[in-house]
Amino acid sequence: MTAALVLLLALVPQAPPPSTEVVAPPAVRAEYEVGPGDVLEVTVYDNPELSRIPTVQTNGALSYPLLGEVQVAGLTVAEIQRKITNLLAKDYLVNPQVEVKVREYQSQFVSVVGEVNSPGRKPLRGRTRLIDVLVEAGGFTPRASGEVMITRVDGEFEGGNKTIRIRLSGGTPTPQDVVNLELPLRNGDIITSSPKFYVTVDGEVNRPGRYAIEADLTVTGAISLAGGLTRFGSGSVKVRRSDPATGETKIIKVDLKDVRNGKQPDLPLQPNDVITVSRRMF
């Protein structure tokens, strides 16, 4: 787990220091539930003629000697094992010893999209965690922001949410990273690795240029990333923001003095904002 986690986080951009509080992600049922297409291996000890490698049919049943069709879709391996044991014990065997395994996982998948090296549909194999799927998807691309969104298509997370967002810190794994990456996935989940978004800071700053948006980046935070104001920089800032849906552009004025005095909020930035610091008028 540790080696895979370190490799996975190596390409994630460094985020601000995380909170020391570790928050558990929403709980989900972790056991794999068998479905149509899965291939099982059923072993009945001391009764090899009853051992089989059946495939779960489209109706959710498997065909089994003596028992005919046994409905197994939606059951865990342990539940199937108990069911076959009880059915054999009822009419055919005394104290049967049954073991059931999944030989091929073919019924449940998640989709991984966005900034990973190998996006696409990935099979669930038993208890499949977020880290398992991200590693199978080849890890993050250099364009990844470190934010992962999980959308639950079939069902919801604890608390009624259909979507949760997880922010990975990058670099050395934190306790919160470990908790987040252990999240069990369910059939139909969509995992989206979000790209970095950028803002441009120009005008009277020491390091004008393009900067990646981290969590909750504001005007003052962007100016700080750009090295602060030059000696000619004023407290007057304009933010040019374009609406991608309409193509319209608006100018938002920010007074840094008012922000410091609490008279104006520190404007949260959006992707592709352009922040221009005006020159002082002497």
Coordinates of C-alpha atoms in Angstrom, one line a residue, residues 30-33 124-129:
A30 CA -17.1 -3.1 1.0
E31 CA -17.9 -6.8 0.1
Y32 CA -18.1 -7.7 -3.5
E33 CA -21.5 -8.7 -4.7
L124 CA -14.0 -4.4 -9.5
R125 CA -12.2 -7.3 -7.9
G126 CA -13.5 -8.1 -4.5
R127 CA -12.9 -5.2 -2.1
T128 CA -11.6 -2.6 -4.6
R129 CA -10.3 0.7 -3.2

